CSV table of C-alpha atoms in Angstrom, one decimal:
chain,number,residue,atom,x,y,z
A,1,UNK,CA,-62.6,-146.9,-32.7
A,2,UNK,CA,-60.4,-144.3,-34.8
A,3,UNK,CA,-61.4,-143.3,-38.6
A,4,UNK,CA,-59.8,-146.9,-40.6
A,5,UNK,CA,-58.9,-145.5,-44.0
A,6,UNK,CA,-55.4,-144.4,-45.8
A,7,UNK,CA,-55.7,-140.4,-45.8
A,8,UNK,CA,-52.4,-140.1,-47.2
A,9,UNK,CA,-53.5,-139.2,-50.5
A,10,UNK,CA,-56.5,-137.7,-52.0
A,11,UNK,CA,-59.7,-140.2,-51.9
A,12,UNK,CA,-61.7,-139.6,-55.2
A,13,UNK,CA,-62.1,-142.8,-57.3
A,14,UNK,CA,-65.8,-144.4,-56.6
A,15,UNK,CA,-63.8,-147.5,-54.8
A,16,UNK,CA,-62.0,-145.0,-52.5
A,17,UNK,CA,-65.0,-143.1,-51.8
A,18,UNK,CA,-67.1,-146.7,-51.1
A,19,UNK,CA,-64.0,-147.2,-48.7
A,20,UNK,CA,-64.4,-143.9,-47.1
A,21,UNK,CA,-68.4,-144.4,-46.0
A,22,UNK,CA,-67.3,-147.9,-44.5
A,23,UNK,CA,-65.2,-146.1,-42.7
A,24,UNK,CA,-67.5,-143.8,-40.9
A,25,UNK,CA,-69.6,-146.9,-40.8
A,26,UNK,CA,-67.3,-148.4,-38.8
A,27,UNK,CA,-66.4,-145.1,-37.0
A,28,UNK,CA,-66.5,-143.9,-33.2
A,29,UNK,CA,-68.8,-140.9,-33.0
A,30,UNK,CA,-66.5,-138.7,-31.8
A,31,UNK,CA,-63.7,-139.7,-34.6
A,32,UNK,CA,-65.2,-136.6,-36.9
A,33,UNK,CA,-61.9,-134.5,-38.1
A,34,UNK,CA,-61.1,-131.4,-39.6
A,35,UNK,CA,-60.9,-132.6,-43.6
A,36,UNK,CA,-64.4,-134.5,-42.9
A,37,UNK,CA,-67.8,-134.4,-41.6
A,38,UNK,CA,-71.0,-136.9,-41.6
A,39,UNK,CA,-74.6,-135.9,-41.1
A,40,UNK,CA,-77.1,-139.3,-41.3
A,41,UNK,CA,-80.7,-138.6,-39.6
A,42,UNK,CA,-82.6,-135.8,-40.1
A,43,UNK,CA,-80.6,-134.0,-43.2
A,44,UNK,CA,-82.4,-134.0,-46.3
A,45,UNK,CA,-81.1,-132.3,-49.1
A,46,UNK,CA,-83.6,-131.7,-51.2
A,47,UNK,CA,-84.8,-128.9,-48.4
A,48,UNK,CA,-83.8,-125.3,-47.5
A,49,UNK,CA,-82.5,-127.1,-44.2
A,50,UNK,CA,-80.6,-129.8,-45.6
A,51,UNK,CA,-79.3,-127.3,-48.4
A,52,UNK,CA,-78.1,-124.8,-45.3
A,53,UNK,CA,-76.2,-127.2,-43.7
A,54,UNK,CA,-74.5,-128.9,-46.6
A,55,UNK,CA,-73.6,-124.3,-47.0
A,56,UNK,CA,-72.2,-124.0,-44.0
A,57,UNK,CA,-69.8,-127.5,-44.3
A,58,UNK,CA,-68.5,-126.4,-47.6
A,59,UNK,CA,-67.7,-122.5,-46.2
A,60,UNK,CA,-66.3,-124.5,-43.3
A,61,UNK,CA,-63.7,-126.4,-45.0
A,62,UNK,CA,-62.7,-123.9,-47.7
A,63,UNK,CA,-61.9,-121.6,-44.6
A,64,UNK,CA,-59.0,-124.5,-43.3
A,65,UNK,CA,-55.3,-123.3,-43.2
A,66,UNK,CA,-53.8,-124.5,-46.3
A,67,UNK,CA,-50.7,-125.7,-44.4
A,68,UNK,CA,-53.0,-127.6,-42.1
A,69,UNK,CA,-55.4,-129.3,-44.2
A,70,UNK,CA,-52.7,-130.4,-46.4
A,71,UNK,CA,-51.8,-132.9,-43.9
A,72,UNK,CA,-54.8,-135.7,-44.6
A,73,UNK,CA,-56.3,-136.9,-47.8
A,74,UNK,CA,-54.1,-134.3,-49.9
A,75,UNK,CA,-56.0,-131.2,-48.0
A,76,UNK,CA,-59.2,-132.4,-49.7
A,77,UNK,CA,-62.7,-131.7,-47.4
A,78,UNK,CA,-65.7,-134.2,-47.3
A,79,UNK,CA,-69.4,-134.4,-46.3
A,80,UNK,CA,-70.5,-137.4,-46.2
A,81,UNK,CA,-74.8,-137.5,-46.2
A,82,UNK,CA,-76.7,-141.2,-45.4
A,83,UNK,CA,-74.0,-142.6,-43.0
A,84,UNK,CA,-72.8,-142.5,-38.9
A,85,UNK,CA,-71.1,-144.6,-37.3
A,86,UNK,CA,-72.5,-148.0,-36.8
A,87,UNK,CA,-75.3,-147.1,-39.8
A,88,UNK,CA,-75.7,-146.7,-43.3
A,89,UNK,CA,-79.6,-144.6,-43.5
A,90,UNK,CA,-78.9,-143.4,-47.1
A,91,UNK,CA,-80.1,-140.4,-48.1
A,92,UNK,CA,-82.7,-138.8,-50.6
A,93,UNK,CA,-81.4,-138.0,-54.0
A,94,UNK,CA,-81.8,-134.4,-55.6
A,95,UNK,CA,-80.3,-134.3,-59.0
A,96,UNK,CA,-76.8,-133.0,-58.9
A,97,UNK,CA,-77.7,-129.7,-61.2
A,98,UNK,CA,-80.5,-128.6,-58.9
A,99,UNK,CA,-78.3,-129.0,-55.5
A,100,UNK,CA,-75.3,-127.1,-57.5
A,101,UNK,CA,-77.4,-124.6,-58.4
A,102,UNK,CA,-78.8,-124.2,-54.8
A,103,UNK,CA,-75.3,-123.9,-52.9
A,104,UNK,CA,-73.9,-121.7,-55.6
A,105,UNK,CA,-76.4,-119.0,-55.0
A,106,UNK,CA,-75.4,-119.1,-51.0
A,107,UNK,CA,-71.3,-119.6,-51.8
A,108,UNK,CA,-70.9,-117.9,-55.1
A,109,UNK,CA,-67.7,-119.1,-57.7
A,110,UNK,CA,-65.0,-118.8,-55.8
A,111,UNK,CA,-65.0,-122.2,-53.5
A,112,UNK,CA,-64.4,-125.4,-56.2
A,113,UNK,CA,-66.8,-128.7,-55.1
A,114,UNK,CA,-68.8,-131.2,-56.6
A,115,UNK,CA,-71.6,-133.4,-55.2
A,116,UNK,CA,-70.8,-137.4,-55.6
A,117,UNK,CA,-73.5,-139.9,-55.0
A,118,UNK,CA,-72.4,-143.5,-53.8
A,119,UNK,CA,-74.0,-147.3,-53.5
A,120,UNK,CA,-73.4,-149.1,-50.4
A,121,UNK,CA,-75.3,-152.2,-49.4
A,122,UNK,CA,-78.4,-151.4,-51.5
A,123,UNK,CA,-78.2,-146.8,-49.9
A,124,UNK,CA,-77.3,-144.0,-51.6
A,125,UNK,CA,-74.9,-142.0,-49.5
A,126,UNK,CA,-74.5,-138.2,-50.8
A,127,UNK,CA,-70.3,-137.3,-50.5
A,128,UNK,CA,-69.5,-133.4,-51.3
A,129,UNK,CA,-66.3,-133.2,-52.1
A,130,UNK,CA,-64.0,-129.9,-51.4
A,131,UNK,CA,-60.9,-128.7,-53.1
A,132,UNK,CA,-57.6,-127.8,-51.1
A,133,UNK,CA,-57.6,-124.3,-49.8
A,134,UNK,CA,-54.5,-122.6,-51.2
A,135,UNK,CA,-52.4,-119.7,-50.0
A,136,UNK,CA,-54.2,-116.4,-51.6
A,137,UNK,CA,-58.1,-117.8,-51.2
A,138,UNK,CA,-60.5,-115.3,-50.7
A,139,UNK,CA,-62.5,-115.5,-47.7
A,140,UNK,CA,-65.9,-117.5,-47.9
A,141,UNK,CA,-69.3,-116.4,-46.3
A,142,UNK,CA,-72.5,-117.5,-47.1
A,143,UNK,CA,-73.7,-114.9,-49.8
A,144,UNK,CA,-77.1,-114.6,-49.1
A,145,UNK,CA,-80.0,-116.0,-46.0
A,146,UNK,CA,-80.5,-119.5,-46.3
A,147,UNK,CA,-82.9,-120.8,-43.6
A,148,UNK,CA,-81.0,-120.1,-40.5
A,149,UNK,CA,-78.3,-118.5,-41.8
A,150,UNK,CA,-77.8,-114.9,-42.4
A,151,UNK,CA,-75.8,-113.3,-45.0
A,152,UNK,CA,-72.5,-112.7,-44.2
A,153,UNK,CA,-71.6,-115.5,-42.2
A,154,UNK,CA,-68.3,-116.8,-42.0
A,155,UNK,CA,-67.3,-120.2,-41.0
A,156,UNK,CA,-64.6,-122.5,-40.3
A,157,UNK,CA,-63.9,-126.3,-39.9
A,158,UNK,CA,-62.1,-127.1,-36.8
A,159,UNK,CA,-61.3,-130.4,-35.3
A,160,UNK,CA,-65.0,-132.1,-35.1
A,161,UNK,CA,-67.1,-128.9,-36.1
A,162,UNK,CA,-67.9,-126.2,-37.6
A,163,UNK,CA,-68.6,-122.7,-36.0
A,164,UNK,CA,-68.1,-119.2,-36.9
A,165,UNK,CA,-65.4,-117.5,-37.2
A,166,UNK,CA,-63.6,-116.3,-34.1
A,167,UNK,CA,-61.0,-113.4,-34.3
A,168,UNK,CA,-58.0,-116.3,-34.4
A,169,UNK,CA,-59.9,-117.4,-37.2
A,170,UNK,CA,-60.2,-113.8,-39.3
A,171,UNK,CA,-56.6,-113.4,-38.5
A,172,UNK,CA,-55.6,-117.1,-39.9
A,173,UNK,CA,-57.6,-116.2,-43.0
A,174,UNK,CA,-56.5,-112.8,-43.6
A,175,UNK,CA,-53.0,-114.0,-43.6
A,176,UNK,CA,-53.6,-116.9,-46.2
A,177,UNK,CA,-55.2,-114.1,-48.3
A,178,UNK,CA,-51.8,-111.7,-48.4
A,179,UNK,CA,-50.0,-114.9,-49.6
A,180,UNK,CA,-51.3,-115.0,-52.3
A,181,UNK,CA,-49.0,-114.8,-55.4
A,182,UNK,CA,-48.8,-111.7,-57.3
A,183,UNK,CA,-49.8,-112.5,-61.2
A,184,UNK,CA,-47.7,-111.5,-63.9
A,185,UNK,CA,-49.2,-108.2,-65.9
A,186,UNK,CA,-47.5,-109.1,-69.3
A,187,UNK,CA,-48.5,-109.6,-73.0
A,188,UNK,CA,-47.5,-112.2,-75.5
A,189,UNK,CA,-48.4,-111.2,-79.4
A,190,UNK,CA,-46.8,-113.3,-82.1
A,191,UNK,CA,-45.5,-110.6,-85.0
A,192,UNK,CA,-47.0,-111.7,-87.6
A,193,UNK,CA,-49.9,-113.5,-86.0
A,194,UNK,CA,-49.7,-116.1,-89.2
A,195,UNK,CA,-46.9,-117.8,-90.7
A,196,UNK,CA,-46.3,-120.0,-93.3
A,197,UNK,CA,-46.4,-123.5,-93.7
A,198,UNK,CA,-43.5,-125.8,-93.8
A,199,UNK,CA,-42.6,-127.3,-97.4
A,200,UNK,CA,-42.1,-130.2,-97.7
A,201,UNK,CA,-38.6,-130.1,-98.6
A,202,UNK,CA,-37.8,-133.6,-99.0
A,203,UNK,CA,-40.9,-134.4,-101.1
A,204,UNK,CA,-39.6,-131.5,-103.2
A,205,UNK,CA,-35.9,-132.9,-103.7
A,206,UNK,CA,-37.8,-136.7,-104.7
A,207,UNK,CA,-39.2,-134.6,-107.6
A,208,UNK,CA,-36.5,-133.2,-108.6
A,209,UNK,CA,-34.0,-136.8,-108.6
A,210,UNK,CA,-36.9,-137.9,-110.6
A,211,UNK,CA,-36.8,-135.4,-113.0
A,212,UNK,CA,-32.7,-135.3,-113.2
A,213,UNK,CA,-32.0,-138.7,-113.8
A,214,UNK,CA,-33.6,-139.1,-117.4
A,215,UNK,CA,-32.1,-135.3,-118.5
A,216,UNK,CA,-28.6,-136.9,-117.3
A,217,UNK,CA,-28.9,-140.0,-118.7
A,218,UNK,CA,-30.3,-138.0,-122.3
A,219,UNK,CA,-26.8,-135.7,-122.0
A,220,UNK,CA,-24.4,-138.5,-123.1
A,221,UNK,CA,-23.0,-137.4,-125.9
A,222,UNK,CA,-23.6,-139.6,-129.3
A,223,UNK,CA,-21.4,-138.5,-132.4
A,224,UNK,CA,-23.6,-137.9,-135.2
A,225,UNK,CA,-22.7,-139.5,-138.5
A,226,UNK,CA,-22.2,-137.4,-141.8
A,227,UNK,CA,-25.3,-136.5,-143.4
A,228,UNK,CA,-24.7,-137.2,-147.3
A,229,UNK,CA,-24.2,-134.2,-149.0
A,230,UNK,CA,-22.8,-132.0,-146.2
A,231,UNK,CA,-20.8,-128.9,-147.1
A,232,UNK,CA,-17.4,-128.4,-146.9
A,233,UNK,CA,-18.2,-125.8,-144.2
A,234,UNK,CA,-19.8,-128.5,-142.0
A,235,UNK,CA,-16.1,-130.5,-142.5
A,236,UNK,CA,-14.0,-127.5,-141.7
A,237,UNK,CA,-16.1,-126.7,-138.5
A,238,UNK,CA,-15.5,-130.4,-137.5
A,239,UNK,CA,-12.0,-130.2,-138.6
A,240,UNK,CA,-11.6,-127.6,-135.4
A,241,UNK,CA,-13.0,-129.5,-132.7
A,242,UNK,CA,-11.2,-132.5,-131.4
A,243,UNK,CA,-13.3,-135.3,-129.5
A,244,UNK,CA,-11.9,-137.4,-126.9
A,245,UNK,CA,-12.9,-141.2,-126.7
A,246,UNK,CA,-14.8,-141.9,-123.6
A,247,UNK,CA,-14.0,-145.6,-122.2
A,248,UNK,CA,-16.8,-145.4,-119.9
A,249,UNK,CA,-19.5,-148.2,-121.1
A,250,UNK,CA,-23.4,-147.2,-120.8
A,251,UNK,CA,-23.9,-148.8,-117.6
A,252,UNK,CA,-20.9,-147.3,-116.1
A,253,UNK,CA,-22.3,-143.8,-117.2
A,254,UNK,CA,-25.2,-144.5,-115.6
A,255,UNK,CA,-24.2,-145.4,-112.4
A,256,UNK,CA,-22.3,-142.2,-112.0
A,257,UNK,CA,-25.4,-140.6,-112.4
A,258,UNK,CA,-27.0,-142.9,-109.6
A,259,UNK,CA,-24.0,-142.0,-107.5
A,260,UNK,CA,-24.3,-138.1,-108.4
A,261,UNK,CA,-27.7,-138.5,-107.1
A,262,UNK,CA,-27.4,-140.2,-104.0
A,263,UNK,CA,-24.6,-138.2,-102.7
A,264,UNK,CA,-26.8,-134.3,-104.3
A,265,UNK,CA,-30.1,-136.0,-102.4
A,266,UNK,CA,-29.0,-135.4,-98.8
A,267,UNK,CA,-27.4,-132.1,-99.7
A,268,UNK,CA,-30.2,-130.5,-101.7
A,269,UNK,CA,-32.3,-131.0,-98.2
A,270,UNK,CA,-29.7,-129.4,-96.3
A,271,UNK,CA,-29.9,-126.8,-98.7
A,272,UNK,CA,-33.7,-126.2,-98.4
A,273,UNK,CA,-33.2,-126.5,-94.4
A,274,UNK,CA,-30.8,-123.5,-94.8
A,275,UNK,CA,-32.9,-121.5,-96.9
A,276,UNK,CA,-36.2,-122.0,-94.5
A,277,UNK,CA,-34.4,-121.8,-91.3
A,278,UNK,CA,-33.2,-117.6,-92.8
A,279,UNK,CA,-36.8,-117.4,-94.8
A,280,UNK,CA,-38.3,-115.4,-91.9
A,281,UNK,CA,-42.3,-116.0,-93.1
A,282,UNK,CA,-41.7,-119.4,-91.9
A,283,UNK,CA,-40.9,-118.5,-88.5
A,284,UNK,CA,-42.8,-117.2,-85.5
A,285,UNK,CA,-41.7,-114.3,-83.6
A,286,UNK,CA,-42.9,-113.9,-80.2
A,287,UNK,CA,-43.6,-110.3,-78.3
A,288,UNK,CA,-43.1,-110.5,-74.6
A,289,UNK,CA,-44.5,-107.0,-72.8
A,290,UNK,CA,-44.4,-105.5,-69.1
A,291,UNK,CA,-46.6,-102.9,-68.8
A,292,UNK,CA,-45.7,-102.5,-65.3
A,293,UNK,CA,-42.8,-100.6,-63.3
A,294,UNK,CA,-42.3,-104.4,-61.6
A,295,UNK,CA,-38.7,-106.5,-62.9
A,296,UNK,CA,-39.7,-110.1,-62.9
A,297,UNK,CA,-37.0,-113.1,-62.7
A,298,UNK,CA,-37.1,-116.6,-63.3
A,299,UNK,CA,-40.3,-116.4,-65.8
A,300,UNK,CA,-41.3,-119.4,-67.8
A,301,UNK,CA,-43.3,-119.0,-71.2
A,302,UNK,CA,-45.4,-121.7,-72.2
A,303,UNK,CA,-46.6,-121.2,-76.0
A,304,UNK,CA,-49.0,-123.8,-77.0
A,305,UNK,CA,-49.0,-123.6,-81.2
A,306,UNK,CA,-52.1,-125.8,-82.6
A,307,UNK,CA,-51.9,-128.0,-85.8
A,308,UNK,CA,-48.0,-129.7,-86.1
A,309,UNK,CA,-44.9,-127.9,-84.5
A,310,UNK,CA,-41.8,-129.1,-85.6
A,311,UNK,CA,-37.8,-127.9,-84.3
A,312,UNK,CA,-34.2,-128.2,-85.8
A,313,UNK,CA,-32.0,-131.2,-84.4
A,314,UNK,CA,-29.1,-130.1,-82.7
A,315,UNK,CA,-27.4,-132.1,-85.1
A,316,UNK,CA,-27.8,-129.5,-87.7
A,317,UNK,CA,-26.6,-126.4,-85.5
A,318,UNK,CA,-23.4,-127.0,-87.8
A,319,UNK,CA,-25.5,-126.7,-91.2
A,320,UNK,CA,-27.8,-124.4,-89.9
A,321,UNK,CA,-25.0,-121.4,-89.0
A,322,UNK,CA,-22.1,-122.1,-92.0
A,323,UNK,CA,-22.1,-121.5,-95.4
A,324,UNK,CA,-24.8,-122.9,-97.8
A,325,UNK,CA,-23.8,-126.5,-98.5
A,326,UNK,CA,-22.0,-127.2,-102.1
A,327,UNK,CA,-23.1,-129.3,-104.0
A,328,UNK,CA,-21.8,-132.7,-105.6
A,329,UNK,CA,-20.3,-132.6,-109.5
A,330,UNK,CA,-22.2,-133.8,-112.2
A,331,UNK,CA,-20.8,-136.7,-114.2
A,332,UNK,CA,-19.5,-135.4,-117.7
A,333,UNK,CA,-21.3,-136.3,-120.7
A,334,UNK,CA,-19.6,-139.2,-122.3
A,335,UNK,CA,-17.3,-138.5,-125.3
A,336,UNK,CA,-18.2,-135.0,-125.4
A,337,UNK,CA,-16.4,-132.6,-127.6
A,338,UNK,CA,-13.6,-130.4,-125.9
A,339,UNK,CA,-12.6,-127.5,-127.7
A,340,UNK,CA,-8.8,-127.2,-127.8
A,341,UNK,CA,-6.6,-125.0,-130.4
A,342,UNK,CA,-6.3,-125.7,-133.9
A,343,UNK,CA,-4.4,-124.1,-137.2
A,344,UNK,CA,-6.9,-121.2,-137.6
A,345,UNK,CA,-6.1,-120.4,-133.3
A,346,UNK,CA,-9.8,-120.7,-133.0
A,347,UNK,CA,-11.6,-122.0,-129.4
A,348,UNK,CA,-14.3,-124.1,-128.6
A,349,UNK,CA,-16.6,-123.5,-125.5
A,350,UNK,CA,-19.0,-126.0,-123.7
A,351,UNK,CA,-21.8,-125.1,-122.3
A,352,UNK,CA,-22.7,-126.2,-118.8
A,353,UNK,CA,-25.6,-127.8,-117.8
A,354,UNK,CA,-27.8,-126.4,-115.0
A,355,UNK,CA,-27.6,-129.2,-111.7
A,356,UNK,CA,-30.8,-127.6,-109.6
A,357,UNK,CA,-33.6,-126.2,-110.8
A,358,UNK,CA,-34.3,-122.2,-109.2
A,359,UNK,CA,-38.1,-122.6,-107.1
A,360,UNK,CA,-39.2,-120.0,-104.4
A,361,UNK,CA,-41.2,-120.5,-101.2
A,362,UNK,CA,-44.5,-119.4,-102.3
A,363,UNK,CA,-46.3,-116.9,-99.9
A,364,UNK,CA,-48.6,-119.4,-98.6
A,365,UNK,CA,-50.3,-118.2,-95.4
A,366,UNK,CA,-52.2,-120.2,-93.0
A,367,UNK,CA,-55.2,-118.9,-90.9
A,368,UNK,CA,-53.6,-120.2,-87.6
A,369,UNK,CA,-49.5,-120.8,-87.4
A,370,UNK,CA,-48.3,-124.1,-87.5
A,371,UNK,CA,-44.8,-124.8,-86.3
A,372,UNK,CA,-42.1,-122.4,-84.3
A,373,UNK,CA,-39.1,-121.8,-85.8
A,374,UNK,CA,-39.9,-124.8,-88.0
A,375,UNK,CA,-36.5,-127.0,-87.1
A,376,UNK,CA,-36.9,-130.0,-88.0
A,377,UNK,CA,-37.9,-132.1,-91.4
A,378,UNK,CA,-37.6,-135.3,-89.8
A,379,UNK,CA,-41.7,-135.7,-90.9
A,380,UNK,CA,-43.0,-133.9,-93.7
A,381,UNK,CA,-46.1,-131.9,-94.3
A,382,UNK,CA,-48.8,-132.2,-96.5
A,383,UNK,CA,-47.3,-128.9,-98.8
A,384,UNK,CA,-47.0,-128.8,-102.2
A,385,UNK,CA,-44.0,-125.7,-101.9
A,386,UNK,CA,-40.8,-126.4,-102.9
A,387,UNK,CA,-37.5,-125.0,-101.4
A,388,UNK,CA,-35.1,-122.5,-102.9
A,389,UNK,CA,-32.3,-124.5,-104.5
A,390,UNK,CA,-29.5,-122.5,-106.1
């Protein structure tokens, strides 16, 4: 009876590994593969025997042509301790730690497994699991004697067992060394290494309608009645200044200012998105070095930023590279004086009233950077800076 389990895909979860010992429970004896082996009588692992051969099946399967291997249960190698075909014995536990520490010493770093125990009708049943072997592995040998087996050893996993290696062997695994992948010899630094934070630019606009609206609504101009006993001088004075009647009731005064405000809002932001995305302490600038003679193509750089990263829309590419956005008109002060000629050829001027207030980014720099190229204020920040707005 053949091996009765899906090896299509890697078996890993506790239910597939369940699955897998009631496979080799319900095995033929000769059904043992290349991606798995099964020891039940006799192996104990908690001794220098049962630790030596549990060494030798993990050197065995890391030594399997990548190519190969790949073909069942996603190149993956497994050991299964406590079953056989026909029989679940179980198997004596050793905490996981100890038997770790055990194999490591004999197999060093380089080949990745992990010990799994498992409960099947009332047994433990030991499972060591072994990673894919990949194009550019090194070749595995037992590091030092263990029991029966010197120093120096190599084996490999072929269909059923596991022997030494033969020359066929030495040649399969020198070749899966040479593939491995050249690594790239560069250098990322980030000039500076800190940046600033983002303002939050929108919070900073808010402030600003807030404070508007009631200096606006103040600026309506209110004719001031003769003071008895003025001077002639202050009736001359008046004499040269003409003042136009407004028509405009309160209310309609102060929704133009409402208006003025709704339509400055957006572009006051747009405004402090031009000035950040050109303020270059807000953005990162990345450093890419080859120290070698070697031309690389196709490279990929992945730059992992902690704390909140945020981008420009491509909505704003428009914004972003014309001129700084104008702002809206003020309403004019109702019935405000206009200066125009009069007999003595003299001219009035008015004096204009300032729409933005002038704030600077302070230099505000963090310990770590937190944004790249800071693009995007679709979520503010918890800054208290406020935008340049001129």
């Amino acid at each position: 009876m053949s091996l009765q389990i899906d090896t299509s895909s890697p078996l890993l979860l506790p239910s597939q590994l369940v699955e897998l010992v009631r496979a080799v429970e319900g095995a033929d004896e000769h059904d043992e593969h290349r991606w798995i082996e099964w020891k039940s009588s006799g192996l104990d692992p908690a001794t220098a025997a049962g630790q030596a051969h549990i060494v030798k099946q993990i050197i065995g399967l890391a030594n399997r042509q990548p190519t190969a291997a790949a073909q069942s249960a996603g190149g993956y190698g497994y050991l299964l301790v406590g079953v056989e075909p026909g029989e679940i014995t179980g198997v004596t536990t050793v905490d996981p730690a100890t038997l770790i520490g055990k194999v490591r010493s004999c197999i060093g770093d380089a080949v990745q497994w992990r010990p799994e125990y498992v409960q099947v009708d009332g047994k433990t049943v030991l499972i060591v699991i072994v990673d894919p072997p990949k194009p550019g592995d090194p070749i595995c040998y037992t590091r030092k004697h263990i029991d029966k087996f010197q120093a120096g050893t190599i084996y490999v996993r072929h269909a059923g067992r596991t022997d030494q290696a033969t020359p066929n062997d030495l040649d399969m695994l020198q070749a899966r060394l040479l593939e491995r992948t050249p690594s790239l010899q560069m250098s990322v630094a980030a000039i500076p290494a800190t940046i600033e934070e983002v303002p939050d630019i929108r919070g900073a606009v808010d402030e600003w309608v807030v404070r508007r609206r009631p200096a606006l609504a103040a600026a309506r101009y209110r004719p001031a009645s003769r003071r008895p006993g003025a001077s002639s001088v202050d009736t001359t004075l008046g004499a040269l200044i003409q003042t136009v009647q407004d028509t405009r009731t309160q209310e309609q005064y102060a929704a133009e200012v409402e208006q003025f405000l709704d339509e400055t809002r957006p572009v006051l932001v747009d405004r402090g998105i031009w000035d950040l995305y050109r303020h270059e302490p807000a953005s990162l600038v990345l450093t890419v070095r080859n120290p070698t003679d070697l031309g690389y193509a196709a490279v990929r750089l992945v730059v992992k930023v902690p704390g909140k990263v945020m981008s420009y829309p491509e909505e704003l590419d428009n914004t972003l590279d014309g001129d700084r956005p104008d702002l809206p008109t003020a309403p004019s002060p109702s019935a405000h004086p206009r200066p125009v000629a009069s007999s003595h050829n003299s001219t009035g001027r008015m004096t204009s009233h300032h729409v933005c207030p002038r704030s600077t980014f302070p230099a505000r720099v963090l310990p770590t950077p937190c944004g790249i190229q800071n693009r995007s204020l679709s979520s503010t920040t918890s800054s208290n800076c406020a935008p340049t707005m001129k």
